[in-house]
mmCIF file of C-alpha atoms in Angstrom:
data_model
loop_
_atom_site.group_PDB
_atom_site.id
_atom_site.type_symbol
_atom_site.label_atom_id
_atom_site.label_comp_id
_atom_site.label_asym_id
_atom_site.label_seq_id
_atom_site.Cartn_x
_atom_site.Cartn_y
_atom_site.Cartn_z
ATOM 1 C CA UNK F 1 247.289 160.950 -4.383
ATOM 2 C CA UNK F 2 245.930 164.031 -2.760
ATOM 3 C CA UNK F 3 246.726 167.706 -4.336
ATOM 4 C CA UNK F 4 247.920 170.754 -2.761
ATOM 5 C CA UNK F 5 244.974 172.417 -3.731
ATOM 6 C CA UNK F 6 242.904 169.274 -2.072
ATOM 7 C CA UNK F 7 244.627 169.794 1.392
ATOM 8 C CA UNK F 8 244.588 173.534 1.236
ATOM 9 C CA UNK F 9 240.627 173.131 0.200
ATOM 10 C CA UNK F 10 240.072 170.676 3.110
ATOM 11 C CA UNK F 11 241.716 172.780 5.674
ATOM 12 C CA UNK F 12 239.294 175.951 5.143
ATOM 13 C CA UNK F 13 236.375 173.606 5.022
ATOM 14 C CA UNK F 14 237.739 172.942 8.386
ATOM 15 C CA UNK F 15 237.786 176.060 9.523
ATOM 16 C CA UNK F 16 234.995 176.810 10.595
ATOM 17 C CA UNK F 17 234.539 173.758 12.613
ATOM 18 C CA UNK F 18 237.978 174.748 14.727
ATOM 19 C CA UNK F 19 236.384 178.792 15.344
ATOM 20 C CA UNK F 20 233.446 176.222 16.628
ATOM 21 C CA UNK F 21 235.145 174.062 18.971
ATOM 22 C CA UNK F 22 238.229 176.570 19.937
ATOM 23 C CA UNK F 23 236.857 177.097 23.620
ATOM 24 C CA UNK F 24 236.119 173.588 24.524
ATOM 25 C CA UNK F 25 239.305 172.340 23.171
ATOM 26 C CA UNK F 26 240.982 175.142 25.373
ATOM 27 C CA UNK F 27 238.162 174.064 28.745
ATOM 28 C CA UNK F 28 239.331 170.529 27.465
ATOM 29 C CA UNK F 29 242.946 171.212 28.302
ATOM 30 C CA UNK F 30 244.153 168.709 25.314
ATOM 31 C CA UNK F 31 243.147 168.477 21.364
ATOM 32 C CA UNK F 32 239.301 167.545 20.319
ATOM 33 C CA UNK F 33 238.687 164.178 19.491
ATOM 34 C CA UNK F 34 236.822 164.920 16.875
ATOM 35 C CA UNK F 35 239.320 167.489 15.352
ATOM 36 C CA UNK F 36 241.837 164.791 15.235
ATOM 37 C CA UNK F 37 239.296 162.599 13.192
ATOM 38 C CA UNK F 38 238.705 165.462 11.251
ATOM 39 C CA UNK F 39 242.535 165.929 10.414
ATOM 40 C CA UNK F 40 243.492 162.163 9.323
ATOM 41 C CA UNK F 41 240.344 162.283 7.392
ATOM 42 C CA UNK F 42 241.398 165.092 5.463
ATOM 43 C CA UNK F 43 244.784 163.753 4.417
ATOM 44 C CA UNK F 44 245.934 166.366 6.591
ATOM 45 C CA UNK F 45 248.206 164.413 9.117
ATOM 46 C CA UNK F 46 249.504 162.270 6.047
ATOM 47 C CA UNK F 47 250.361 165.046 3.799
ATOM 48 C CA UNK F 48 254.470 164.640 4.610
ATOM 49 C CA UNK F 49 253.898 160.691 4.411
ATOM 50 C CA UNK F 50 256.527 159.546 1.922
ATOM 51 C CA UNK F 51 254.369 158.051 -1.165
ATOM 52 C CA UNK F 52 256.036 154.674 -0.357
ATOM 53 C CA UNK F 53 253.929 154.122 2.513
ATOM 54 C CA UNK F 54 250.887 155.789 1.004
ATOM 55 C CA UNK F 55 251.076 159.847 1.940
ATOM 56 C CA UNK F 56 250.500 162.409 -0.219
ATOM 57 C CA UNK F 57 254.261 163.404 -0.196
ATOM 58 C CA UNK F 58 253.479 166.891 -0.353
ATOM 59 C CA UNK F 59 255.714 170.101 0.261
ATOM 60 C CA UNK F 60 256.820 173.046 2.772
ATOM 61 C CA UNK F 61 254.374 175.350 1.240
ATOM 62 C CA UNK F 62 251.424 172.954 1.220
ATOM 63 C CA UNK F 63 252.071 172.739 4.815
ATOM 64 C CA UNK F 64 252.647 176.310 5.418
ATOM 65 C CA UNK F 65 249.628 177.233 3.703
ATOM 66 C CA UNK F 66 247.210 174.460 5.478
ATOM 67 C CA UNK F 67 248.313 174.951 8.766
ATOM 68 C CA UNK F 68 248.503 178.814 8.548
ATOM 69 C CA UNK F 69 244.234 178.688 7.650
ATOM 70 C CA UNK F 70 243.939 175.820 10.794
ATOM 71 C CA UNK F 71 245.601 178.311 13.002
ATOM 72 C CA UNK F 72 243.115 181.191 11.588
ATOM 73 C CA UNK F 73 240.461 179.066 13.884
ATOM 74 C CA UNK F 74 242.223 177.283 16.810
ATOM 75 C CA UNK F 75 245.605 178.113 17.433
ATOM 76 C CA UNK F 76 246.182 175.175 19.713
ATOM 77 C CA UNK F 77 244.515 172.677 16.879
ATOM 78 C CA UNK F 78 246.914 174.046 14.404
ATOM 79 C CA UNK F 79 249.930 173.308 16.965
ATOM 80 C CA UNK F 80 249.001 169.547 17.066
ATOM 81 C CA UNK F 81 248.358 169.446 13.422
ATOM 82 C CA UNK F 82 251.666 171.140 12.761
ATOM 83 C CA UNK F 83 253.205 168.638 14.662
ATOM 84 C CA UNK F 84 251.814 165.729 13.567
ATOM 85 C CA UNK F 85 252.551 166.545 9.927
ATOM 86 C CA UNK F 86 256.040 167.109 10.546
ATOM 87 C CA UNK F 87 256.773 164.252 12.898
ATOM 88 C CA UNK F 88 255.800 162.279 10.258
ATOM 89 C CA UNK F 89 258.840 163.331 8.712
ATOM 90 C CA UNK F 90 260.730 162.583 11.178
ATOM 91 C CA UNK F 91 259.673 159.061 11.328
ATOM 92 C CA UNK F 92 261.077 158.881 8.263
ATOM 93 C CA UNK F 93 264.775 159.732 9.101
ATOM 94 C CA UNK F 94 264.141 155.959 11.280
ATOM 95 C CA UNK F 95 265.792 152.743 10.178
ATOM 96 C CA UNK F 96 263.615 151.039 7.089
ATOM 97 C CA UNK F 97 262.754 148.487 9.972
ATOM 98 C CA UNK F 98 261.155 151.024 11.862
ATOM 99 C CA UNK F 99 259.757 152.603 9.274
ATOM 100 C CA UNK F 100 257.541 149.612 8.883
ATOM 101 C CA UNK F 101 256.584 149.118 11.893
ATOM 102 C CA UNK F 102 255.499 152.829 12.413
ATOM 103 C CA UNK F 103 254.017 153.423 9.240
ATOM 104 C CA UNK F 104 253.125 149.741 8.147
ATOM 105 C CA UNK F 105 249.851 149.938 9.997
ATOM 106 C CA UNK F 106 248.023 152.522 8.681
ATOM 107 C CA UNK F 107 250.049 154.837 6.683
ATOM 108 C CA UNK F 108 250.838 157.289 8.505
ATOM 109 C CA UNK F 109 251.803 158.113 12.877
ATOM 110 C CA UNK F 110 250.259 160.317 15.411
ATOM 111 C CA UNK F 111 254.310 161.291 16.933
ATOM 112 C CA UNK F 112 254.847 163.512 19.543
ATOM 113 C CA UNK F 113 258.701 163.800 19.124
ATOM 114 C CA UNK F 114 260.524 165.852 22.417
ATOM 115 C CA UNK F 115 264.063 166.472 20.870
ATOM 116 C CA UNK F 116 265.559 167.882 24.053
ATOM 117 C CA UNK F 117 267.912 165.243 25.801
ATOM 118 C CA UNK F 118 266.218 165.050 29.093
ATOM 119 C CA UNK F 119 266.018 161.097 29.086
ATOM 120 C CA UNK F 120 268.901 158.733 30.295
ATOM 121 C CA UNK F 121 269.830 156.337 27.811
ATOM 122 C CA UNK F 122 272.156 152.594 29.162
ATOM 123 C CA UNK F 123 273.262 151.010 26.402
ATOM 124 C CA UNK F 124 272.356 146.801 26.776
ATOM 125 C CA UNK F 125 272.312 144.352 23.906
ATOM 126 C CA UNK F 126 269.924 144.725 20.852
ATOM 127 C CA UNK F 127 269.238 148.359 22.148
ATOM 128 C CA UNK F 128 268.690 150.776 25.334
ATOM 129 C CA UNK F 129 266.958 150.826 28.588
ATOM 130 C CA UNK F 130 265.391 154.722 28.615
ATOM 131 C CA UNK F 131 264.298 156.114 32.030
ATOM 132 C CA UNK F 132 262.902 159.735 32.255
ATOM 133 C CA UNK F 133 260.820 162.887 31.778
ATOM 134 C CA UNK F 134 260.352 164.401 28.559
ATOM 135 C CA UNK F 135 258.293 168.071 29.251
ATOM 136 C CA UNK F 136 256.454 169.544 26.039
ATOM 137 C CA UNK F 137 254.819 165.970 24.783
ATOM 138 C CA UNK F 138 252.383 168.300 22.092
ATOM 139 C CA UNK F 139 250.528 165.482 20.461
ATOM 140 C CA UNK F 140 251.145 163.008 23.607
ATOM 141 C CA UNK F 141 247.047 162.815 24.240
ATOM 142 C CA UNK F 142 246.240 161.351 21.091
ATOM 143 C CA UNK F 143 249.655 159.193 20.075
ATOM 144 C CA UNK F 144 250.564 155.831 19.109
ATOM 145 C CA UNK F 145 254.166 156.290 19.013
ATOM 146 C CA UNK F 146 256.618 158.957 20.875
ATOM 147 C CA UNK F 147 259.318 160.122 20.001
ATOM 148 C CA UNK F 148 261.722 160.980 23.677
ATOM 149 C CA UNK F 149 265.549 161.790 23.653
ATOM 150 C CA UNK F 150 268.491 161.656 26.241
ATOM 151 C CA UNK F 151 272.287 161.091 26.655
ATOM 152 C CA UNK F 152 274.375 158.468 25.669
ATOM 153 C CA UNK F 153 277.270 157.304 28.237
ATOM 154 C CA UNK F 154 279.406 159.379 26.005
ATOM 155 C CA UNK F 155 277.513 162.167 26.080
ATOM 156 C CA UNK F 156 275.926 161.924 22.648
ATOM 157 C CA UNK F 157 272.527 162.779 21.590
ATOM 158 C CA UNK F 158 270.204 160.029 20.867
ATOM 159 C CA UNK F 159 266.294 159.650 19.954
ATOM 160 C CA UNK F 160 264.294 156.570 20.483
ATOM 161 C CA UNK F 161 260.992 155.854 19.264
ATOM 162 C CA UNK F 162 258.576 153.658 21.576
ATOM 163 C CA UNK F 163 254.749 152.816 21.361
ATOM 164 C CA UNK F 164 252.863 154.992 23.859
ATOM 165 C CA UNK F 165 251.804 151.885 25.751
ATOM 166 C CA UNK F 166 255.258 152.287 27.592
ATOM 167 C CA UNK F 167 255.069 155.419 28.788
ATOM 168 C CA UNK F 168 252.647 157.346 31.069
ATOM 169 C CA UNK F 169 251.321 160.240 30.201
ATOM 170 C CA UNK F 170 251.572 162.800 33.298
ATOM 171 C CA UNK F 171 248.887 165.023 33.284
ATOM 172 C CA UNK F 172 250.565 168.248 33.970
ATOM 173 C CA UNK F 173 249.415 170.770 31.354
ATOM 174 C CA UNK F 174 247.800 173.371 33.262
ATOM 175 C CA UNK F 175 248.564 176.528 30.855
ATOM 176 C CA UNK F 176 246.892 180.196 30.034
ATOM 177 C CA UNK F 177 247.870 179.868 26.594
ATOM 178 C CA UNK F 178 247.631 176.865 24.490
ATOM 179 C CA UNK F 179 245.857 175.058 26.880
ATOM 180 C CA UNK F 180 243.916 173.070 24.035
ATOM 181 C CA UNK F 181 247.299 171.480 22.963
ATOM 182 C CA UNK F 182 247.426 168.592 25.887
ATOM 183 C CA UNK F 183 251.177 168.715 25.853
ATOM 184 C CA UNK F 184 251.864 167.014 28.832
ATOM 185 C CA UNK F 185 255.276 165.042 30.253
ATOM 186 C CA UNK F 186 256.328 161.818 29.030
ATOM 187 C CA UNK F 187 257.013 160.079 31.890
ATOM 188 C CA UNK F 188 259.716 156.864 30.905
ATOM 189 C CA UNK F 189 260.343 153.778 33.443
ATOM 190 C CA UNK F 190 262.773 151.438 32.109
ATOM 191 C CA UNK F 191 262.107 150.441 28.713
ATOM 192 C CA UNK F 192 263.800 148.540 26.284
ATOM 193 C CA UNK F 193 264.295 150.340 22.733
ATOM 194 C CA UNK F 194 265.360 148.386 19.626
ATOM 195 C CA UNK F 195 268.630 149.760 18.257
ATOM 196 C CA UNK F 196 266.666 149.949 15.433
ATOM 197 C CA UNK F 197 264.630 152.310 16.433
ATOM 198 C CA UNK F 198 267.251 154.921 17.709
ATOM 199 C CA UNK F 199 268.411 157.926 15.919
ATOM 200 C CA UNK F 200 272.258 159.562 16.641
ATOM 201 C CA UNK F 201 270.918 163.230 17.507
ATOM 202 C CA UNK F 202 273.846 164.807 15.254
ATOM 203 C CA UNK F 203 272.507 162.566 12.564
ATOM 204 C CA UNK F 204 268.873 164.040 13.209
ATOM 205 C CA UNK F 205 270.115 167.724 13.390
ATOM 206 C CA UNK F 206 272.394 167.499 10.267
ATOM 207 C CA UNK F 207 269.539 165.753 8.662
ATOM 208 C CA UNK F 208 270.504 162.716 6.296
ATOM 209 C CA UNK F 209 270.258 159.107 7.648
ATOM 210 C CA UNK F 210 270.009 155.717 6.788
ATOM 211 C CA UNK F 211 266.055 155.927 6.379
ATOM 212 C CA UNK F 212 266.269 159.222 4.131
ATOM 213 C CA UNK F 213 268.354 157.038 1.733
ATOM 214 C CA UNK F 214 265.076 155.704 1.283
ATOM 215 C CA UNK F 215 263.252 158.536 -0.794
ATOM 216 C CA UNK F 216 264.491 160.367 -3.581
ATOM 217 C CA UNK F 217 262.793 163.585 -2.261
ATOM 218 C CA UNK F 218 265.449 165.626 -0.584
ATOM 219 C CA UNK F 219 263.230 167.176 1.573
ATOM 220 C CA UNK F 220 263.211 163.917 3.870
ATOM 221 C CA UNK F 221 267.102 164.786 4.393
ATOM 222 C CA UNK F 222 266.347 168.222 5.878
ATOM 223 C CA UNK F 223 267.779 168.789 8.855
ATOM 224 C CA UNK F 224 265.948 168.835 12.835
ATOM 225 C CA UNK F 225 265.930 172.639 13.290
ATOM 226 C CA UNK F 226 265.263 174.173 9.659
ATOM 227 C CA UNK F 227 262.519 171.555 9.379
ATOM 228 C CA UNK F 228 260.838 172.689 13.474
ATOM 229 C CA UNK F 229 260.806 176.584 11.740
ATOM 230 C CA UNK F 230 258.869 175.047 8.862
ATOM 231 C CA UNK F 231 256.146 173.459 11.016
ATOM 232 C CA UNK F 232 255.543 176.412 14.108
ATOM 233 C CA UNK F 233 255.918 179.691 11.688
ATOM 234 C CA UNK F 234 252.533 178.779 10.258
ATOM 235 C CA UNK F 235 250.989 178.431 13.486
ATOM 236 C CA UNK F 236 252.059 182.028 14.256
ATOM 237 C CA UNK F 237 250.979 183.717 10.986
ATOM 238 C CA UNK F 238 247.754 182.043 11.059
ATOM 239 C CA UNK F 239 246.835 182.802 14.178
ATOM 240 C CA UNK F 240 247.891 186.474 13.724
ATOM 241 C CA UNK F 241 245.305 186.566 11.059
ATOM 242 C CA UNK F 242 242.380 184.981 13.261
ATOM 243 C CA UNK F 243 243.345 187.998 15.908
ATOM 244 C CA UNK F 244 242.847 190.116 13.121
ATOM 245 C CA UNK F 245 239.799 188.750 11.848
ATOM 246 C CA UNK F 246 238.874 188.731 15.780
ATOM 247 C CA UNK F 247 240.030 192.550 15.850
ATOM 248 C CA UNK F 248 238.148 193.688 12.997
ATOM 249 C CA UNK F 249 234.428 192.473 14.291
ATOM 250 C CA UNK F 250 235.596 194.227 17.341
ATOM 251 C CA UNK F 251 235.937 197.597 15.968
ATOM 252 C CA UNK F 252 233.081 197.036 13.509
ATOM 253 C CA UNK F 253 230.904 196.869 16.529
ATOM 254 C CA UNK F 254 232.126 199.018 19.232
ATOM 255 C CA UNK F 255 230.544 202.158 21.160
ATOM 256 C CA UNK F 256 232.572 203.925 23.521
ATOM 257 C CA UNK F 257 230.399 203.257 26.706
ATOM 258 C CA UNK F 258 230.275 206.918 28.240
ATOM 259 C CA UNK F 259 230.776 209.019 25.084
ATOM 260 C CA UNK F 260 227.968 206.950 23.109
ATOM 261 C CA UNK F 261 231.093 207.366 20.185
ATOM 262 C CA UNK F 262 230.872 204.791 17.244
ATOM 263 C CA UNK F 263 234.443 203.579 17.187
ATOM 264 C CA UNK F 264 234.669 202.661 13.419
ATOM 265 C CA UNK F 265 233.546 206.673 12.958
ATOM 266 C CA UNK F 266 236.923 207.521 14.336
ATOM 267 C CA UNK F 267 239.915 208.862 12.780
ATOM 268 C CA UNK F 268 242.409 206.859 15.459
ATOM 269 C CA UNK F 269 240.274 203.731 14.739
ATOM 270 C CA UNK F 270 241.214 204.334 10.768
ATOM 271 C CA UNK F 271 244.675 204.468 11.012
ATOM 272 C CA UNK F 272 244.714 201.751 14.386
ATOM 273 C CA UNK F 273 242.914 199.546 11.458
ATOM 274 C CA UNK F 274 245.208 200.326 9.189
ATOM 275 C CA UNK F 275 248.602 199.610 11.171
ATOM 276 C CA UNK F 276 247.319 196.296 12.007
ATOM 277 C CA UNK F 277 246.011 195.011 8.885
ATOM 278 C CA UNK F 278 249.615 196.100 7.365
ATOM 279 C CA UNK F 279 250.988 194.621 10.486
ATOM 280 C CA UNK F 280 249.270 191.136 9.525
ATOM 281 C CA UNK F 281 250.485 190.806 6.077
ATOM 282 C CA UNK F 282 253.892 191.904 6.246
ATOM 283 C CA UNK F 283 254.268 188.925 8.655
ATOM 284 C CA UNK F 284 253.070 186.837 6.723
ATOM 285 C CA UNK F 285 255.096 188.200 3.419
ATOM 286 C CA UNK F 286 257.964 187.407 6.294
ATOM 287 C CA UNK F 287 256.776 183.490 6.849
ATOM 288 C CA UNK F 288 256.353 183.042 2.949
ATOM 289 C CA UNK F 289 259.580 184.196 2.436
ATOM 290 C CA UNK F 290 261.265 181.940 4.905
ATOM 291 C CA UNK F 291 259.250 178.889 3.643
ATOM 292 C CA UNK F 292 260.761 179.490 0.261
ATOM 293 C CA UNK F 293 264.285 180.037 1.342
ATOM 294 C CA UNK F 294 263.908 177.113 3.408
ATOM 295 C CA UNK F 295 262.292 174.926 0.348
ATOM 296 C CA UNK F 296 264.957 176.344 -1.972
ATOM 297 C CA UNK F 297 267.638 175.229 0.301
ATOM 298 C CA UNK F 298 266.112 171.753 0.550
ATOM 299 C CA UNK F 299 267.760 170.898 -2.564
ATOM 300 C CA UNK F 300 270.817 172.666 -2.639
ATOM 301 C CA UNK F 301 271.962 172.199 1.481
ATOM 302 C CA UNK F 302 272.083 173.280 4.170
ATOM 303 C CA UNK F 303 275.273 175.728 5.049
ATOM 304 C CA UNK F 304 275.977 177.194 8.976
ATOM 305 C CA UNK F 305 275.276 180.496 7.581
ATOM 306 C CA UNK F 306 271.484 179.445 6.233
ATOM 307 C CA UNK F 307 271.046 177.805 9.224
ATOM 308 C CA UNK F 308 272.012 180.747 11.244
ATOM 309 C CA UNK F 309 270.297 182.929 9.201
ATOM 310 C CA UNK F 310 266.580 180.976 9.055
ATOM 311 C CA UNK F 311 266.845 180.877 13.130
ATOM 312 C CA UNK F 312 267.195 184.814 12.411
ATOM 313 C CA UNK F 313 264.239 185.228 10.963
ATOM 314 C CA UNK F 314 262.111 183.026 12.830
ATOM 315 C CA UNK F 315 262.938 184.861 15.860
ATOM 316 C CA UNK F 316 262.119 187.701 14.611
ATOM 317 C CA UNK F 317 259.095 186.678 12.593
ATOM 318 C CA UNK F 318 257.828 185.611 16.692
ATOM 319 C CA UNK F 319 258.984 188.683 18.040
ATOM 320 C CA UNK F 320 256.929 190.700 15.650
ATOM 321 C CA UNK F 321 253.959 188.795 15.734
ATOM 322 C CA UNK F 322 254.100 188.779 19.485
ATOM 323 C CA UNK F 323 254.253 193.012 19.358
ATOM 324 C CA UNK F 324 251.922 192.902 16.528
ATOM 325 C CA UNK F 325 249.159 190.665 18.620
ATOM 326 C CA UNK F 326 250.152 192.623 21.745
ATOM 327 C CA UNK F 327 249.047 196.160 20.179
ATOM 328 C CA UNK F 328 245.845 194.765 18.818
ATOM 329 C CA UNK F 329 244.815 193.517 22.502
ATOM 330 C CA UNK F 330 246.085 197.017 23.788
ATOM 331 C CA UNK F 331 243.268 198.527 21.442
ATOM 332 C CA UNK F 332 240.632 196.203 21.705
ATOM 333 C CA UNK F 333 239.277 197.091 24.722
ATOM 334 C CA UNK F 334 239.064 195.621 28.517
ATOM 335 C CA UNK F 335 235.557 194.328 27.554
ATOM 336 C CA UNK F 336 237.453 191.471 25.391
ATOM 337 C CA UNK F 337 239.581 190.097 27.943
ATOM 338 C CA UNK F 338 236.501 188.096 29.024
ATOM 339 C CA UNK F 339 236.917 184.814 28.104
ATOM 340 C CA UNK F 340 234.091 184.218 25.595
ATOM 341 C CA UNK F 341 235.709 186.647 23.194
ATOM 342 C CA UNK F 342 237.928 184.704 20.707
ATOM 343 C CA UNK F 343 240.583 187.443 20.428
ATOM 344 C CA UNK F 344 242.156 187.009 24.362
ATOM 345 C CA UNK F 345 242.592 183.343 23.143
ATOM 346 C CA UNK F 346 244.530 184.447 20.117
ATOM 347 C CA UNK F 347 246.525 186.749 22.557
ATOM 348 C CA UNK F 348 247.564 184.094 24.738
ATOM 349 C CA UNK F 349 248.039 181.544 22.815
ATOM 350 C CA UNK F 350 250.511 183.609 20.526
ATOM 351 C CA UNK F 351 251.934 184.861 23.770
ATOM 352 C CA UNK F 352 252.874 181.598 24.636
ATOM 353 C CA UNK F 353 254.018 180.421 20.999
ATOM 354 C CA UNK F 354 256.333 182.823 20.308
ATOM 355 C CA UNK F 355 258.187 181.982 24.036
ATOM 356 C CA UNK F 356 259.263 178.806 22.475
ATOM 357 C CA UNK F 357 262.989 178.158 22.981
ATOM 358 C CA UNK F 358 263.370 177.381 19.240
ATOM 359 C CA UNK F 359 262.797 180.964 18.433
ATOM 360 C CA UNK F 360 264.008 182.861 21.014
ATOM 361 C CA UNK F 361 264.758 186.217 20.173
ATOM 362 C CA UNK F 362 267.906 186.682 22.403
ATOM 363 C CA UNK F 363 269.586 183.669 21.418
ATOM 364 C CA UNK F 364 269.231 183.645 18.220
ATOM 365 C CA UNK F 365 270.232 187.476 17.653
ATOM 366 C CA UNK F 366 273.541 186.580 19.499
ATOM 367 C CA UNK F 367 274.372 183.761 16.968
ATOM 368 C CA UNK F 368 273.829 186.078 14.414
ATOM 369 C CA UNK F 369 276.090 188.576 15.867
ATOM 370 C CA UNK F 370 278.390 185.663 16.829
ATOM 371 C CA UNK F 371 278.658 184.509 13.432
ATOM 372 C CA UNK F 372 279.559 188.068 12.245
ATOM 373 C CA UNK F 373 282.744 188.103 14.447
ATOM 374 C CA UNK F 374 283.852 185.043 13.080
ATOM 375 C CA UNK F 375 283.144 183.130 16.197
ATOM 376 C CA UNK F 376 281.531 179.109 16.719
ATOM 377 C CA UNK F 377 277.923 178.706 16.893
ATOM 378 C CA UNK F 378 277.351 178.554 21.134
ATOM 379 C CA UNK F 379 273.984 176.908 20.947
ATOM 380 C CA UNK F 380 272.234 173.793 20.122
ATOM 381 C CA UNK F 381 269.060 174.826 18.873
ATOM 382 C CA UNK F 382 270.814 176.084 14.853
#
């Protein structure tokens, strides 16, 4: 069985290679062949395979810490990897019966997994007929499964799990930040899903399910939102710390073009230097502290106020990385806004990360606040 270490090990070997192929996977508008190769063959895509069907079986922290040197490279090759090692997990919340059938092949699925109920769902016998669009398919270009989600008759939130044969893939993904991650619509037309391989979306969000019953490990029973935090914070702190790597070759370099001023001789470019190096770690002292709470919480439960509380901090973990990425492009210099500098990738790739509506920093402030007062939780997404 692979180690922590081994995965962690693998993934900076990798890095290099991502750095490498960052701008054709962005002129590629979808993930690199070869970097998906290069992830299954590291165990890297398998790592959150329960051991039953061959994974590693490996932890929040493993994750956090491969995904978080991926994202150091390509920020868009980290997203897919993120996903696909945590939509592994997810498969595993399925019936045994689908279980097999997903994981029986080869050990492990390539599952793009769109949680938001945009599908229609008619119940018929055995199953569902599913007609829709699901936007946000990251991992759609290279899939064998998909995951897509809608509303029952009654209103209810339901996933169902098809091969990607049945759906078409609309190519749609025309983005100026993480352009490299291919996540274009699902497109559904009628297709029959197997009860079996339905999930009730309360079931998915609370977290245990018939399949979880399977494994021991608790952390197969954590629940749909807790368990997204896990997988994108990585891609966030990592990629803050490729800017910064980006950043620091910068200012090593640069000569003020009509002073003839070295910039690293400067006092501002000291203490700029300074703010953004401590800007870089305490963000990601921020993302290893919510991994723990969120591993630590694994195996004691989940409570509304943890829940409310991790959506906290992710929010503002991507609102400070966001300002944090922001005021290293502000001192860069116009010169690196061309696009064969690697830091204006970083910039808008994190620009668009940290707009996604899992973190969003208004909505998740007012559930704090909410919570305070004593009042429900007014949003899905906790």
């Amino acid at each position: 069985m692979t180690s922590s270490s081994e995965l962690i090990g693998r993934a900076r070997e990798l890095l290099p290679t991502l750095k490498a192929r960052a701008a054709e996977t962005e002129a590629l508008r979808r993930p690199h062949d070869d970097t998906i190769r290069d992830l299954i063959d590291a165990g890297i895509v398998q790592m959150l395979v329960p051991k039953r069907w061959g994974g590693a079986e490996s932890d929040l922290k493993t994750m956090y810490e491969v995904v978080d040197v991926l994202a150091q490279g390509c920020v868009s090759s980290a997203w897919i990897a993120a996903f696909y090692i945590g939509h592994n997990l997810y498969a595993a919340k399925l019936t045994p019966k689908a279980q097999d059938e997903l994981f029986g092949a080869r050990g492990f699925v390539l599952l793009p997994a769109a949680t938001a109920p945009t599908m229609k769902a008619e119940p018929v016998e055995g199953g569902w007929r599913i007609s829709g669009r699901a936007p946000w398919g990251s991992g759609v270009m290279h899939a064998d499964w998909v995951m897509v989600s809608g509303m029952t008759p009654e209103k209810a939130p339901r996933s169902f799990v098809m091969p990607v044969s049945d759906v078409t893939v609309d190519d749609v993904w025309r983005f100026t930040g993480m352009a490299g991650t291919g996540s274009n619509d699902i497109v559904v037309d009628d297709i029959f899903v197997p009860d079996y391989r339905s999930l009730d979306g309360v079931d998915l969000r609370k977290g245990p399910t018939d399949g979880t019953a399977l494994y021991d490990n608790l952390l197969y029973a954590i629940p749909l939102v807790p368990m997204a935090y896990a997988t994108i914070v990585p891609v966030l702190t990592g990629g803050l710390k490729g800017a910064l790597t980006a950043f620091e070759s910068i200012v090593d370099r640069r000569v003020r073009n009509f002073s003839g001023d070295v910039v690293k001789d400067q006092q501002h470019a000291h203490i700029v230097m300074g703010e953004m190096q401590i800007a870089t770690r305490a963000v990601d002292v921020l993302g290893r502290a919510h991994i723990d709470r969120t591993e630590a919480l694994v195996q004691t439960g989940f409570t509304t106020e943890d829940r409310i509380a991790l959506k906290g901090s992710a929010a503002y973990l991507a609102r400070t990385g966001r300002e944090v990425m922001q005021a290293m492009m502000a001192s860069a210099g116009s010169s690196n806004y061309h696009h064969d500098q690697p830091i204006q990738r970083f910039w808008r790739d994190l620009a668009t990360v940290t707009s996604h509506a899992f973190w969003d920093w208004d909505i998740a402030r007012e559930q704090v606040g909410r919570r305070h007062f004593g009042l429900p939780i007014s949003h899905p997404i906790v």
